[in-house]
Amino acid sequence: MLRLPIAARENWQQMAKDYGFLFHTMYGQAYWDETAYYQFTLEQIEQDLEAPTEEIHQMCLHVVDQVARDEQLLTKFAIPPDYWDSILNSWKCQEPSLYSRLDFVYDGKSPAKLLENNADTPTSLYESGFWQWLWLESNVDKGVLSKRADQFNSLQEKLVNQFKVIAQYYQVSYLHFACCKDTAEDRGTVQYLQDCAKEAGLDSYFVFIEDIGLSIDGELTDLQDNVISHCFKLYPWEFMQRDEFGPHAVSSGVGWIEPIWKTILSNKALLPALWQSFEGHPNLLPAFYESDKHLMNHSKYANSKWVKKPIYSREGANIEVFSGSITDLSSDGPYGEEGFIYQSFVPLPRYKNNYTLIGSWLVNDQAAGISVREDVSPITQDMSRYLPHIIL
Amino acid sequence: MDTKPVKQKRSQYIDLRKMRKSFAIKPLAIGIASVLLSACSGGREDAIIFTNLEECNNTFPDMQAKCEVAYQEALTEAARTAPKYNTSNDCESEFGANQCRQYSSGGTSFFMPLMAGYMIGNMMSPRPYYQPMFTSYSRNSSFRNRWTTADGSIIGDTSKRNMRVRPSAFEKKPAVTRTISRGGFGSSVRAKSNWGSSRSKGWGG
């Protein structure tokens, strides 16, 4: 695993415009960064990332099966009781999932360690599935990169196939797509998924989350009063469940993508639950519920650092890193009211003063590629940059 | 090409033309644009539009049962997918005088256009395709004298009955209803975004 400098393609900003990649620069700073790339060996990709990703996914599904049937665990996961039945039902019906992203600490040598599972609303999908693919193609075409260079990235292909599976499961020829207003990034991600759905032969209708309506018969509607029957939403279940229309999300009978059983996976309580079931697994970090905090006093953790994470949080907000009673690092934010979990702290590897995080994608249960993000801070937040990668 | 690894780890092929966005000028009316686009693409099929059951029976005297099924199902589909209006006036200003009917559901009533015809395709198969058609007699409507689907896509001029349409013209449309309130999703996001700076980043992770 190497970080190598490379010249940015001269025309990339024009290309970004042509292809509708509108969020490559945010807050006036580069988000897409092609002044360098990461190089992996095929062994690193296949043995250290691809295989563990699929294995961890299966372990996660094991936890879903446990939690969905256990009121005590559902309480620990801070899932509102009104949704317990729907979650179990959705899980029993095996409502199809589209995608997830596992975030790993990985340095090319030691086993990748799972930081968290973005199972409900992962982003950086367009950059991963299409834009870095195009970056490789153009650099190979120009002879800048070797013809033998490959990339771990079959995302787009697999997304198109999974849309066909979902259409088959629900027997539909069109889907609604929704995200929040005022975010170019989310709208771009959803547009990309609409493009993939189209490639799978599905029509798509778009509505902003805030514009969704409720009909006289209790159905959800778009701005044209079309009934929403099946909908991809780039909006977290934990927010939906706490919104005014939350109960209607369920009672309206909408087939949601991601399905509601993903509430269990996109939740930091997943981490202690995984550790309880698979303690010692090489790709897991020790993790504990707040109620089990005393277990962290065990002598084997005497030299450990811990990170305290809110059960619900996004983009590295409200994180605290500590050892004993000393706080090393912390980030503030609006999360934490639902409680916290503790996870053993492993620093992200550093490459040229950057902290590097690997996102490993799943489409349904298949590993589908990786994304590499860098941050100048040891806690990856929303100012991180996205860098392409190759396999050579 | 021959130097590519045997087992490629990335998507084999992406159609770049389909990924381009910059030339995609937003159409004023989706329906009109799709007619223009489809005129230059292949894969079209024959379709006939009838304004009542009798016309179909006369055209296909040996397939009257199919005409009947398609007509009845198109009527049901029309009720399900037609645009719904609060008042008779709103409906008639789009579709013309006496072109709307009252419809009741859940204790309230609203107005929707009458089915003006139904389009049939693939008549030789055991299950022909069908789609309800609407049209407008209103001077200020873009649907005036045009066969239109429930979602506003224009199929062609009402002076024509025999059409060549894309297969997607027969696809099922979403049901249309009346919305009584909006804005019930998104309050959690507003609460969280009061914290910190305004953001262009989304809520994904």
PDB file of N, CA, C and O in Angstrom, chain B residues 50-114:
ATOM      1  N   PHE B  50     -58.110   3.517 -29.037  1.00  0.00           N
ATOM      2  CA  PHE B  50     -59.568   3.483 -29.223  1.00  0.00           C
ATOM      3  C   PHE B  50     -60.212   4.417 -28.227  1.00  0.00           C
ATOM      4  O   PHE B  50     -59.727   4.565 -27.101  1.00  0.00           O
ATOM      5  N   THR B  51     -61.338   5.018 -28.623  1.00  0.00           N
ATOM      6  CA  THR B  51     -62.008   5.924 -27.679  1.00  0.00           C
ATOM      7  C   THR B  51     -63.125   5.217 -26.919  1.00  0.00           C
ATOM      8  O   THR B  51     -63.657   5.757 -25.965  1.00  0.00           O
ATOM      9  N   ASN B  52     -63.506   4.006 -27.383  1.00  0.00           N
ATOM     10  CA  ASN B  52     -64.496   3.237 -26.626  1.00  0.00           C
ATOM     11  C   ASN B  52     -64.334   1.763 -26.954  1.00  0.00           C
ATOM     12  O   ASN B  52     -63.522   1.374 -27.798  1.00  0.00           O
ATOM     13  N   LEU B  53     -65.125   0.945 -26.283  1.00  0.00           N
ATOM     14  CA  LEU B  53     -64.998  -0.495 -26.438  1.00  0.00           C
ATOM     15  C   LEU B  53     -65.410  -0.939 -27.837  1.00  0.00           C
ATOM     16  O   LEU B  53     -64.803  -1.824 -28.451  1.00  0.00           O
ATOM     17  N   GLU B  54     -66.446  -0.330 -28.370  1.00  0.00           N
ATOM     18  CA  GLU B  54     -66.993  -0.713 -29.667  1.00  0.00           C
ATOM     19  C   GLU B  54     -65.952  -0.601 -30.784  1.00  0.00           C
ATOM     20  O   GLU B  54     -65.841  -1.482 -31.634  1.00  0.00           O
ATOM     21  N   GLU B  55     -65.201   0.477 -30.740  1.00  0.00           N
ATOM     22  CA  GLU B  55     -64.169   0.653 -31.776  1.00  0.00           C
ATOM     23  C   GLU B  55     -63.201  -0.516 -31.794  1.00  0.00           C
ATOM     24  O   GLU B  55     -62.781  -0.975 -32.854  1.00  0.00           O
ATOM     25  N   CYS B  56     -62.847  -0.962 -30.628  1.00  0.00           N
ATOM     26  CA  CYS B  56     -61.899  -2.078 -30.532  1.00  0.00           C
ATOM     27  C   CYS B  56     -62.551  -3.354 -31.058  1.00  0.00           C
ATOM     28  O   CYS B  56     -61.950  -4.096 -31.846  1.00  0.00           O
ATOM     29  N   ASN B  57     -63.785  -3.590 -30.629  1.00  0.00           N
ATOM     30  CA  ASN B  57     -64.505  -4.781 -31.093  1.00  0.00           C
ATOM     31  C   ASN B  57     -64.636  -4.807 -32.615  1.00  0.00           C
ATOM     32  O   ASN B  57     -64.524  -5.863 -33.239  1.00  0.00           O
ATOM     33  N   ASN B  58     -64.868  -3.643 -33.193  1.00  0.00           N
ATOM     34  CA  ASN B  58     -65.022  -3.575 -34.647  1.00  0.00           C
ATOM     35  C   ASN B  58     -63.699  -3.830 -35.370  1.00  0.00           C
ATOM     36  O   ASN B  58     -63.672  -4.416 -36.451  1.00  0.00           O
ATOM     37  N   THR B  59     -62.621  -3.377 -34.750  1.00  0.00           N
ATOM     38  CA  THR B  59     -61.316  -3.573 -35.375  1.00  0.00           C
ATOM     39  C   THR B  59     -60.836  -5.010 -35.216  1.00  0.00           C
ATOM     40  O   THR B  59     -60.200  -5.567 -36.104  1.00  0.00           O
ATOM     41  N   PHE B  60     -61.125  -5.607 -34.060  1.00  0.00           N
ATOM     42  CA  PHE B  60     -60.697  -6.985 -33.782  1.00  0.00           C
ATOM     43  C   PHE B  60     -61.915  -7.851 -33.450  1.00  0.00           C
ATOM     44  O   PHE B  60     -62.082  -8.287 -32.313  1.00  0.00           O
ATOM     45  N   PRO B  61     -62.767  -8.114 -34.451  1.00  0.00           N
ATOM     46  CA  PRO B  61     -64.007  -8.846 -34.150  1.00  0.00           C
ATOM     47  C   PRO B  61     -63.754 -10.229 -33.556  1.00  0.00           C
ATOM     48  O   PRO B  61     -64.579 -10.738 -32.793  1.00  0.00           O
ATOM     49  N   ASP B  62     -62.588 -10.781 -33.855  1.00  0.00           N
ATOM     50  CA  ASP B  62     -62.294 -12.114 -33.314  1.00  0.00           C
ATOM     51  C   ASP B  62     -61.618 -12.050 -31.950  1.00  0.00           C
ATOM     52  O   ASP B  62     -61.248 -13.077 -31.389  1.00  0.00           O
ATOM     53  N   MET B  63     -61.407 -10.842 -31.432  1.00  0.00           N
ATOM     54  CA  MET B  63     -60.703 -10.741 -30.143  1.00  0.00           C
ATOM     55  C   MET B  63     -61.461  -9.829 -29.177  1.00  0.00           C
ATOM     56  O   MET B  63     -60.867  -9.041 -28.453  1.00  0.00           O
ATOM     57  N   GLN B  64     -62.776  -9.996 -29.174  1.00  0.00           N
ATOM     58  CA  GLN B  64     -63.590  -9.070 -28.371  1.00  0.00           C
ATOM     59  C   GLN B  64     -63.349  -9.240 -26.871  1.00  0.00           C
ATOM     60  O   GLN B  64     -63.460  -8.277 -26.119  1.00  0.00           O
ATOM     61  N   ALA B  65     -63.019 -10.453 -26.454  1.00  0.00           N
ATOM     62  CA  ALA B  65     -62.760 -10.670 -25.018  1.00  0.00           C
ATOM     63  C   ALA B  65     -61.544  -9.867 -24.577  1.00  0.00           C
ATOM     64  O   ALA B  65     -61.538  -9.246 -23.510  1.00  0.00           O
ATOM     65  N   LYS B  66     -60.533  -9.841 -25.436  1.00  0.00           N
ATOM     66  CA  LYS B  66     -59.327  -9.071 -25.099  1.00  0.00           C
ATOM     67  C   LYS B  66     -59.645  -7.586 -25.053  1.00  0.00           C
ATOM     68  O   LYS B  66     -59.119  -6.847 -24.209  1.00  0.00           O
ATOM     69  N   CYS B  67     -60.461  -7.116 -26.019  1.00  0.00           N
ATOM     70  CA  CYS B  67     -60.858  -5.703 -26.029  1.00  0.00           C
ATOM     71  C   CYS B  67     -61.527  -5.346 -24.709  1.00  0.00           C
ATOM     72  O   CYS B  67     -61.229  -4.326 -24.087  1.00  0.00           O
ATOM     73  N   GLU B  68     -62.415  -6.218 -24.269  1.00  0.00           N
ATOM     74  CA  GLU B  68     -63.185  -5.987 -23.050  1.00  0.00           C
ATOM     75  C   GLU B  68     -62.258  -5.887 -21.830  1.00  0.00           C
ATOM     76  O   GLU B  68     -62.369  -4.952 -21.036  1.00  0.00           O
ATOM     77  N   VAL B  69     -61.343  -6.851 -21.716  1.00  0.00           N
ATOM     78  CA  VAL B  69     -60.425  -6.856 -20.574  1.00  0.00           C
ATOM     79  C   VAL B  69     -59.562  -5.595 -20.575  1.00  0.00           C
ATOM     80  O   VAL B  69     -59.419  -4.909 -19.564  1.00  0.00           O
ATOM     81  N   ALA B  70     -59.005  -5.281 -21.739  1.00  0.00           N
ATOM     82  CA  ALA B  70     -58.118  -4.113 -21.828  1.00  0.00           C
ATOM     83  C   ALA B  70     -58.882  -2.833 -21.484  1.00  0.00           C
ATOM     84  O   ALA B  70     -58.378  -1.962 -20.767  1.00  0.00           O
ATOM     85  N   TYR B  71     -60.114  -2.745 -21.959  1.00  0.00           N
ATOM     86  CA  TYR B  71     -60.924  -1.550 -21.691  1.00  0.00           C
ATOM     87  C   TYR B  71     -61.212  -1.406 -20.197  1.00  0.00           C
ATOM     88  O   TYR B  71     -61.012  -0.341 -19.612  1.00  0.00           O
ATOM     89  N   GLN B  72     -61.651  -2.518 -19.579  1.00  0.00           N
ATOM     90  CA  GLN B  72     -61.994  -2.460 -18.155  1.00  0.00           C
ATOM     91  C   GLN B  72     -60.754  -2.148 -17.310  1.00  0.00           C
ATOM     92  O   GLN B  72     -60.821  -1.352 -16.374  1.00  0.00           O
ATOM     93  N   GLU B  73     -59.654  -2.773 -17.669  1.00  0.00           N
ATOM     94  CA  GLU B  73     -58.440  -2.543 -16.876  1.00  0.00           C
ATOM     95  C   GLU B  73     -57.911  -1.131 -17.079  1.00  0.00           C
ATOM     96  O   GLU B  73     -57.396  -0.510 -16.161  1.00  0.00           O
ATOM     97  N   ALA B  74     -58.083  -0.615 -18.297  1.00  0.00           N
ATOM     98  CA  ALA B  74     -57.652   0.766 -18.551  1.00  0.00           C
ATOM     99  C   ALA B  74     -58.491   1.742 -17.733  1.00  0.00           C
ATOM    100  O   ALA B  74     -57.978   2.724 -17.192  1.00  0.00           O
ATOM    101  N   LEU B  75     -59.793   1.442 -17.588  1.00  0.00           N
ATOM    102  CA  LEU B  75     -60.661   2.308 -16.782  1.00  0.00           C
ATOM    103  C   LEU B  75     -60.197   2.330 -15.322  1.00  0.00           C
ATOM    104  O   LEU B  75     -60.102   3.398 -14.701  1.00  0.00           O
ATOM    105  N   THR B  76     -59.889   1.162 -14.783  1.00  0.00           N
ATOM    106  CA  THR B  76     -59.411   1.069 -13.404  1.00  0.00           C
ATOM    107  C   THR B  76     -58.095   1.827 -13.249  1.00  0.00           C
ATOM    108  O   THR B  76     -57.889   2.589 -12.305  1.00  0.00           O
ATOM    109  N   GLU B  77     -57.228   1.609 -14.233  1.00  0.00           N
ATOM    110  CA  GLU B  77     -55.916   2.249 -14.218  1.00  0.00           C
ATOM    111  C   GLU B  77     -56.063   3.775 -14.328  1.00  0.00           C
ATOM    112  O   GLU B  77     -55.320   4.524 -13.692  1.00  0.00           O
ATOM    113  N   ALA B  78     -57.036   4.214 -15.116  1.00  0.00           N
ATOM    114  CA  ALA B  78     -57.279   5.658 -15.279  1.00  0.00           C
ATOM    115  C   ALA B  78     -57.665   6.270 -13.940  1.00  0.00           C
ATOM    116  O   ALA B  78     -57.148   7.314 -13.547  1.00  0.00           O
ATOM    117  N   ALA B  79     -58.536   5.582 -13.209  1.00  0.00           N
ATOM    118  CA  ALA B  79     -58.968   6.111 -11.914  1.00  0.00           C
ATOM    119  C   ALA B  79     -57.799   6.166 -10.940  1.00  0.00           C
ATOM    120  O   ALA B  79     -57.662   7.087 -10.143  1.00  0.00           O
ATOM    121  N   ARG B  80     -56.921   5.183 -11.060  1.00  0.00           N
ATOM    122  CA  ARG B  80     -55.796   5.088 -10.138  1.00  0.00           C
ATOM    123  C   ARG B  80     -54.732   6.155 -10.413  1.00  0.00           C
ATOM    124  O   ARG B  80     -54.172   6.747  -9.491  1.00  0.00           O
ATOM    125  N   THR B  81     -54.467   6.398 -11.700  1.00  0.00           N
ATOM    126  CA  THR B  81     -53.287   7.205 -12.034  1.00  0.00           C
ATOM    127  C   THR B  81     -53.580   8.622 -12.520  1.00  0.00           C
ATOM    128  O   THR B  81     -52.656   9.422 -12.653  1.00  0.00           O
ATOM    129  N   ALA B  82     -54.852   8.942 -12.816  1.00  0.00           N
ATOM    130  CA  ALA B  82     -55.143  10.282 -13.350  1.00  0.00           C
ATOM    131  C   ALA B  82     -54.797  11.359 -12.333  1.00  0.00           C
ATOM    132  O   ALA B  82     -54.885  11.121 -11.132  1.00  0.00           O
ATOM    133  N   PRO B  83     -54.422  12.561 -12.811  1.00  0.00           N
ATOM    134  CA  PRO B  83     -54.180  13.660 -11.869  1.00  0.00           C
ATOM    135  C   PRO B  83     -55.461  14.009 -11.109  1.00  0.00           C
ATOM    136  O   PRO B  83     -56.548  13.925 -11.662  1.00  0.00           O
ATOM    137  N   LYS B  84     -55.325  14.356  -9.832  1.00  0.00           N
ATOM    138  CA  LYS B  84     -56.483  14.630  -8.987  1.00  0.00           C
ATOM    139  C   LYS B  84     -56.496  16.109  -8.592  1.00  0.00           C
ATOM    140  O   LYS B  84     -55.460  16.678  -8.270  1.00  0.00           O
ATOM    141  N   TYR B  85     -57.669  16.703  -8.628  1.00  0.00           N
ATOM    142  CA  TYR B  85     -57.807  18.138  -8.331  1.00  0.00           C
ATOM    143  C   TYR B  85     -58.815  18.359  -7.214  1.00  0.00           C
ATOM    144  O   TYR B  85     -59.767  17.585  -7.062  1.00  0.00           O
ATOM    145  N   ASN B  86     -58.595  19.464  -6.473  1.00  0.00           N
ATOM    146  CA  ASN B  86     -59.519  19.802  -5.383  1.00  0.00           C
ATOM    147  C   ASN B  86     -60.873  20.240  -5.894  1.00  0.00           C
ATOM    148  O   ASN B  86     -61.893  19.930  -5.312  1.00  0.00           O
ATOM    149  N   THR B  87     -60.870  21.024  -6.976  1.00  0.00           N
ATOM    150  CA  THR B  87     -62.135  21.579  -7.454  1.00  0.00           C
ATOM    151  C   THR B  87     -62.339  21.199  -8.908  1.00  0.00           C
ATOM    152  O   THR B  87     -61.402  20.922  -9.651  1.00  0.00           O
ATOM    153  N   SER B  88     -63.600  21.223  -9.290  1.00  0.00           N
ATOM    154  CA  SER B  88     -63.985  20.955 -10.663  1.00  0.00           C
ATOM    155  C   SER B  88     -63.339  21.982 -11.597  1.00  0.00           C
ATOM    156  O   SER B  88     -62.878  21.654 -12.688  1.00  0.00           O
ATOM    157  N   ASN B  89     -63.279  23.240 -11.130  1.00  0.00           N
ATOM    158  CA  ASN B  89     -62.678  24.311 -11.935  1.00  0.00           C
ATOM    159  C   ASN B  89     -61.217  24.038 -12.284  1.00  0.00           C
ATOM    160  O   ASN B  89     -60.792  24.212 -13.421  1.00  0.00           O
ATOM    161  N   ASP B  90     -60.453  23.646 -11.268  1.00  0.00           N
ATOM    162  CA  ASP B  90     -59.036  23.364 -11.493  1.00  0.00           C
ATOM    163  C   ASP B  90     -58.872  22.282 -12.549  1.00  0.00           C
ATOM    164  O   ASP B  90     -58.022  22.369 -13.430  1.00  0.00           O
ATOM    165  N   CYS B  91     -59.708  21.263 -12.443  1.00  0.00           N
ATOM    166  CA  CYS B  91     -59.603  20.143 -13.372  1.00  0.00           C
ATOM    167  C   CYS B  91     -60.004  20.585 -14.783  1.00  0.00           C
ATOM    168  O   CYS B  91     -59.330  20.284 -15.764  1.00  0.00           O
ATOM    169  N   GLU B  92     -61.097  21.327 -14.859  1.00  0.00           N
ATOM    170  CA  GLU B  92     -61.596  21.721 -16.184  1.00  0.00           C
ATOM    171  C   GLU B  92     -60.688  22.738 -16.863  1.00  0.00           C
ATOM    172  O   GLU B  92     -60.626  22.796 -18.087  1.00  0.00           O
ATOM    173  N   SER B  93     -59.985  23.538 -16.080  1.00  0.00           N
ATOM    174  CA  SER B  93     -59.099  24.498 -16.741  1.00  0.00           C
ATOM    175  C   SER B  93     -57.953  23.764 -17.426  1.00  0.00           C
ATOM    176  O   SER B  93     -57.392  24.248 -18.408  1.00  0.00           O
ATOM    177  N   GLU B  94     -57.612  22.579 -16.951  1.00  0.00           N
ATOM    178  CA  GLU B  94     -56.576  21.798 -17.637  1.00  0.00           C
ATOM    179  C   GLU B  94     -57.156  20.939 -18.749  1.00  0.00           C
ATOM    180  O   GLU B  94     -56.554  20.802 -19.812  1.00  0.00           O
ATOM    181  N   PHE B  95     -58.343  20.368 -18.535  1.00  0.00           N
ATOM    182  CA  PHE B  95     -58.836  19.367 -19.492  1.00  0.00           C
ATOM    183  C   PHE B  95     -60.055  19.819 -20.306  1.00  0.00           C
ATOM    184  O   PHE B  95     -60.443  19.146 -21.249  1.00  0.00           O
ATOM    185  N   GLY B  96     -60.638  20.952 -19.926  1.00  0.00           N
ATOM    186  CA  GLY B  96     -61.759  21.461 -20.706  1.00  0.00           C
ATOM    187  C   GLY B  96     -63.100  21.215 -20.028  1.00  0.00           C
ATOM    188  O   GLY B  96     -63.219  20.371 -19.137  1.00  0.00           O
ATOM    189  N   ALA B  97     -64.110  21.975 -20.489  1.00  0.00           N
ATOM    190  CA  ALA B  97     -65.436  21.910 -19.875  1.00  0.00           C
ATOM    191  C   ALA B  97     -66.028  20.510 -20.002  1.00  0.00           C
ATOM    192  O   ALA B  97     -65.886  19.848 -21.032  1.00  0.00           O
ATOM    193  N   ASN B  98     -66.651  20.041 -18.932  1.00  0.00           N
ATOM    194  CA  ASN B  98     -67.327  18.735 -18.887  1.00  0.00           C
ATOM    195  C   ASN B  98     -66.397  17.550 -19.134  1.00  0.00           C
ATOM    196  O   ASN B  98     -66.843  16.485 -19.538  1.00  0.00           O
ATOM    197  N   GLN B  99     -65.109  17.758 -18.932  1.00  0.00           N
ATOM    198  CA  GLN B  99     -64.165  16.659 -19.157  1.00  0.00           C
ATOM    199  C   GLN B  99     -63.712  16.012 -17.847  1.00  0.00           C
ATOM    200  O   GLN B  99     -62.792  15.204 -17.844  1.00  0.00           O
ATOM    201  N   CYS B 100     -64.337  16.421 -16.743  1.00  0.00           N
ATOM    202  CA  CYS B 100     -63.887  15.899 -15.456  1.00  0.00           C
ATOM    203  C   CYS B 100     -65.041  15.247 -14.711  1.00  0.00           C
ATOM    204  O   CYS B 100     -66.202  15.554 -14.951  1.00  0.00           O
ATOM    205  N   ARG B 101     -64.679  14.333 -13.802  1.00  0.00           N
ATOM    206  CA  ARG B 101     -65.726  13.740 -12.982  1.00  0.00           C
ATOM    207  C   ARG B 101     -65.292  13.733 -11.524  1.00  0.00           C
ATOM    208  O   ARG B 101     -64.102  13.809 -11.205  1.00  0.00           O
ATOM    209  N   GLN B 102     -66.316  13.636 -10.677  1.00  0.00           N
ATOM    210  CA  GLN B 102     -66.059  13.636  -9.239  1.00  0.00           C
ATOM    211  C   GLN B 102     -65.711  12.225  -8.796  1.00  0.00           C
ATOM    212  O   GLN B 102     -66.186  11.252  -9.383  1.00  0.00           O
ATOM    213  N   TYR B 103     -64.884  12.162  -7.767  1.00  0.00           N
ATOM    214  CA  TYR B 103     -64.411  10.869  -7.303  1.00  0.00           C
ATOM    215  C   TYR B 103     -64.296  10.964  -5.791  1.00  0.00           C
ATOM    216  O   TYR B 103     -63.824  11.971  -5.272  1.00  0.00           O
ATOM    217  N   SER B 104     -64.780   9.957  -5.085  1.00  0.00           N
ATOM    218  CA  SER B 104     -64.738  10.015  -3.620  1.00  0.00           C
ATOM    219  C   SER B 104     -63.840   8.941  -3.055  1.00  0.00           C
ATOM    220  O   SER B 104     -63.830   7.810  -3.538  1.00  0.00           O
ATOM    221  N   SER B 105     -63.101   9.336  -2.043  1.00  0.00           N
ATOM    222  CA  SER B 105     -62.257   8.362  -1.344  1.00  0.00           C
ATOM    223  C   SER B 105     -61.986   8.876   0.052  1.00  0.00           C
ATOM    224  O   SER B 105     -61.756  10.075   0.243  1.00  0.00           O
ATOM    225  N   GLY B 106     -62.046   8.004   1.004  1.00  0.00           N
ATOM    226  CA  GLY B 106     -61.732   8.361   2.382  1.00  0.00           C
ATOM    227  C   GLY B 106     -62.586   9.506   2.905  1.00  0.00           C
ATOM    228  O   GLY B 106     -62.131  10.330   3.679  1.00  0.00           O
ATOM    229  N   GLY B 107     -63.859   9.591   2.473  1.00  0.00           N
ATOM    230  CA  GLY B 107     -64.758  10.596   3.011  1.00  0.00           C
ATOM    231  C   GLY B 107     -64.667  11.954   2.340  1.00  0.00           C
ATOM    232  O   GLY B 107     -65.501  12.812   2.578  1.00  0.00           O
ATOM    233  N   THR B 108     -63.648  12.164   1.497  1.00  0.00           N
ATOM    234  CA  THR B 108     -63.592  13.438   0.777  1.00  0.00           C
ATOM    235  C   THR B 108     -63.708  13.161  -0.713  1.00  0.00           C
ATOM    236  O   THR B 108     -63.508  12.031  -1.162  1.00  0.00           O
ATOM    237  N   SER B 109     -64.000  14.207  -1.466  1.00  0.00           N
ATOM    238  CA  SER B 109     -64.133  13.997  -2.904  1.00  0.00           C
ATOM    239  C   SER B 109     -63.195  14.929  -3.649  1.00  0.00           C
ATOM    240  O   SER B 109     -62.814  15.979  -3.142  1.00  0.00           O
ATOM    241  N   PHE B 110     -62.821  14.506  -4.832  1.00  0.00           N
ATOM    242  CA  PHE B 110     -61.987  15.360  -5.670  1.00  0.00           C
ATOM    243  C   PHE B 110     -62.321  15.094  -7.130  1.00  0.00           C
ATOM    244  O   PHE B 110     -63.225  14.308  -7.430  1.00  0.00           O
ATOM    245  N   PHE B 111     -61.607  15.757  -8.029  1.00  0.00           N
ATOM    246  CA  PHE B 111     -61.968  15.708  -9.446  1.00  0.00           C
ATOM    247  C   PHE B 111     -60.805  15.220 -10.295  1.00  0.00           C
ATOM    248  O   PHE B 111     -59.658  15.537 -10.008  1.00  0.00           O
ATOM    249  N   MET B 112     -61.162  14.451 -11.309  1.00  0.00           N
ATOM    250  CA  MET B 112     -60.122  13.970 -12.219  1.00  0.00           C
ATOM    251  C   MET B 112     -60.678  13.874 -13.632  1.00  0.00           C
ATOM    252  O   MET B 112     -61.893  13.787 -13.828  1.00  0.00           O
ATOM    253  N   PRO B 113     -59.787  13.925 -14.645  1.00  0.00           N
ATOM    254  CA  PRO B 113     -60.269  13.925 -16.021  1.00  0.00           C
ATOM    255  C   PRO B 113     -60.855  12.567 -16.409  1.00  0.00           C
ATOM    256  O   PRO B 113     -60.455  11.533 -15.870  1.00  0.00           O
ATOM    257  N   LEU B 114     -61.795  12.586 -17.333  1.00  0.00           N
ATOM    258  CA  LEU B 114     -62.349  11.349 -17.878  1.00  0.00           C
ATOM    259  C   LEU B 114     -61.302  10.671 -18.749  1.00  0.00           C
ATOM    260  O   LEU B 114     -60.464  11.337 -19.355  1.00  0.00           O
TER     261      LEU B 114
END
